Coordinates of C-alpha atoms in Angstrom, one line a residue:
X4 CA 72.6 253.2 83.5
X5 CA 70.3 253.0 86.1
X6 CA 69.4 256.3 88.8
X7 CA 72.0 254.4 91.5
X8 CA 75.2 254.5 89.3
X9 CA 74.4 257.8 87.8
X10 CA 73.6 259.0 91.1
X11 CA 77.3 257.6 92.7
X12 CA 78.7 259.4 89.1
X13 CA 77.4 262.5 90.1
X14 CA 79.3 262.4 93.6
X15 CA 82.1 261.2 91.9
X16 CA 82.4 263.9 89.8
X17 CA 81.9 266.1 92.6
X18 CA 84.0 264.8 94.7
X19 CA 87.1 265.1 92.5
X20 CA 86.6 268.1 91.2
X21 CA 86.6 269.5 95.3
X22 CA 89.7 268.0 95.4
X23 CA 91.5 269.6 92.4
X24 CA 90.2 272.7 93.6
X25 CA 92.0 272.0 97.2
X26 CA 95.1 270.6 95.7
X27 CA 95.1 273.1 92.4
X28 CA 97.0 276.4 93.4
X29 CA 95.2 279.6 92.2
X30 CA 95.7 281.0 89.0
X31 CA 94.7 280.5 85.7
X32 CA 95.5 276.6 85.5
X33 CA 93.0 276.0 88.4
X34 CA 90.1 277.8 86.7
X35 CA 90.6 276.3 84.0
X36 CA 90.6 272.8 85.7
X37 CA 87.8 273.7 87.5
X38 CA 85.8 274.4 83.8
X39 CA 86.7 271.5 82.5
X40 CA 85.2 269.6 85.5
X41 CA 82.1 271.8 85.2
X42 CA 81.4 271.1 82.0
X43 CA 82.3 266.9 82.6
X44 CA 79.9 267.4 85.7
X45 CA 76.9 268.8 83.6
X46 CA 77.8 266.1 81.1
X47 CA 77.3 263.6 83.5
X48 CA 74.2 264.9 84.5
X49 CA 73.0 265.0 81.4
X50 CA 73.6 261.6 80.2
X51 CA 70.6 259.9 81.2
X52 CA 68.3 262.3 79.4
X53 CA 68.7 260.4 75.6
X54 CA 68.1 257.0 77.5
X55 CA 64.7 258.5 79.6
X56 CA 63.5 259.8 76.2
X57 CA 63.9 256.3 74.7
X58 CA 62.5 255.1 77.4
X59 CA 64.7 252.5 78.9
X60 CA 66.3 254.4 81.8
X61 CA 64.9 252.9 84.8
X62 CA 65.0 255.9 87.6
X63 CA 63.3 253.3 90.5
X64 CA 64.6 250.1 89.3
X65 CA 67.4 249.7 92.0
X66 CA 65.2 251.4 94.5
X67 CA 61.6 249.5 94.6
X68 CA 63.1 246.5 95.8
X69 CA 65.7 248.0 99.0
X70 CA 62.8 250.4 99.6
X71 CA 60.5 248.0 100.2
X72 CA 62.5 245.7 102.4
X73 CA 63.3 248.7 104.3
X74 CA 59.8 250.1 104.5
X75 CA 58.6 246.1 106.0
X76 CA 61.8 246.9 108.5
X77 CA 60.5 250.7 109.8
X78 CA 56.8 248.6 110.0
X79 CA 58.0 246.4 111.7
X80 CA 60.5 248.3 114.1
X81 CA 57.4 250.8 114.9
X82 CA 54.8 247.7 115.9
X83 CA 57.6 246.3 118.4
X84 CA 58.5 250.2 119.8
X85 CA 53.6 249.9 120.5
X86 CA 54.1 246.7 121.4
X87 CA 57.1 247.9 124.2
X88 CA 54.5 250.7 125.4
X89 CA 51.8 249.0 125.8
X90 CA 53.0 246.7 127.8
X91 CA 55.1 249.7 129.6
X92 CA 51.8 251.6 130.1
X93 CA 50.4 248.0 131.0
X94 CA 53.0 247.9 133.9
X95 CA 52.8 251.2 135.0
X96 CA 49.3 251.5 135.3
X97 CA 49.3 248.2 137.5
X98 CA 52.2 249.5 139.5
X99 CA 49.7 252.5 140.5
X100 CA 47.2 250.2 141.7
X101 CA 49.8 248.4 143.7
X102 CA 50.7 245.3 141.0
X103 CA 54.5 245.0 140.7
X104 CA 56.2 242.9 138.1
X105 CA 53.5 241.3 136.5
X106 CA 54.4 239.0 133.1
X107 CA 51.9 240.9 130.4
X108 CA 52.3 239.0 126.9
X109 CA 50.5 240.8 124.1
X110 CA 48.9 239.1 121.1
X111 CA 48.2 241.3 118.4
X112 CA 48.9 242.1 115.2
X113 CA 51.0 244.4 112.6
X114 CA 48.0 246.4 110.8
X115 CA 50.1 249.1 108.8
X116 CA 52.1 249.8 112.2
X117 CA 48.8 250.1 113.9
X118 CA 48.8 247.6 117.0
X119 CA 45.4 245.7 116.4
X120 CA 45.3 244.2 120.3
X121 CA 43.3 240.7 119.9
X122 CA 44.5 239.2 123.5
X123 CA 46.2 240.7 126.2
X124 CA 47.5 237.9 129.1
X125 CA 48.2 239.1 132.5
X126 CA 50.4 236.7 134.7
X127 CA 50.5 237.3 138.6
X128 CA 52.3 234.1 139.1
X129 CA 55.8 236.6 140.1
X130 CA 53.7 239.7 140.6
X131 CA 53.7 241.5 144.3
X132 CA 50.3 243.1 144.8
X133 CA 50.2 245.5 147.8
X134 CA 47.6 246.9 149.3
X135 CA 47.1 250.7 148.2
X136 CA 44.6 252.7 150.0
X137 CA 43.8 249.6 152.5
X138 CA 42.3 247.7 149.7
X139 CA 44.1 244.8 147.9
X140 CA 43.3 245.1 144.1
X141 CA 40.9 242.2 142.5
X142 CA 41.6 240.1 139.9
X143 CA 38.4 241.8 137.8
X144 CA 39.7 245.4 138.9
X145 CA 42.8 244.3 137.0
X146 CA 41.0 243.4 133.7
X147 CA 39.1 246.7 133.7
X148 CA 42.3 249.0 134.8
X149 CA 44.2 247.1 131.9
X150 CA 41.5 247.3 129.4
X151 CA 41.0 251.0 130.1
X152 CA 44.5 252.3 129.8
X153 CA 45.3 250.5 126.4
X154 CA 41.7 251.2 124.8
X155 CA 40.0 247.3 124.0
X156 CA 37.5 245.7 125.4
X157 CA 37.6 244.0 128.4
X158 CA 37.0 240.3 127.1
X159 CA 40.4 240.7 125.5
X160 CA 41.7 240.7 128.8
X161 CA 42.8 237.7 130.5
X162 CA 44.2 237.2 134.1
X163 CA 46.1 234.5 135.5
X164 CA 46.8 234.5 139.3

């Protein structure tokens, strides 16, 4: 038995014996029912113990496996959600300096869900610049505002007009 099935027993057990408590009318018939299904319970619960002392219940043996596939998946999901805002903060920061709709393609890497950020592309191909404060932004004033409001260096930033 491993800690799955014995954990689903449990339920079961519990389950069932809320029901007979619902359907069972009160009186001495329900408390009994509702011993017996106590004592069934804590035999269930108990079942496991001769195997653990033997040594051949396995309580993470149906667990390592889904657990680690699922931890890979939460990695995963949480580099994509700092990929998103950097690229949001990317956008917003440039629509400040009067960039709209630039393309920004992030190259980086999943370290632990840390974003390691090796190359950061900015494409102004679509982009509207307008001018903000008289001045029309520069290509190198893009790199640096970019490189400031993610944290790398500025090399990692490239600009395409």
């Amino acid at each position: 038995m491993n800690l799955s099935s014995w954990v689903l027993t449990i339920v079961g057990m519990v389950v069932l014996s809320v029901i007979g408590d619902i359907i069972l009318p009160q009186g001495k018939i329900a408390k009994t029912v509702k011993g017996v299904f106590a004592f069934i319970t804590v035999l269930v619960i108990a079942s496991p113990l001769p195997e653990l002392f033997n040594g051949s219940f396995e309580v993470f043996s149906s667990l390592t496996d889904e657990t680690h596939a699922f931890d890979e998946q939460i990695s995963q999901t949480i580099y994509q959600m700092r990929v998103e805002q950097a690229c949001s903060q990317i956008e917003t920061t440039l629509g400040y300096r009067g960039v709209d709709n630039p393309e920004i393609t992030i190259i980086s890497e999943n370290k632990d869900t840390f974003l390691e950020i090796e190359k950061i592309i900015i494409n102004l191909d679509n982009a509207v610049i307008k001018e903000v404060d008289g001045n029309i932004i520069k290509t190198e004033t893009i790199r640096q505002v970019v490189a400031e409001s993610v944290g790398v260096a500025e090399e990692k930033v490239v600009v395409y007009e």
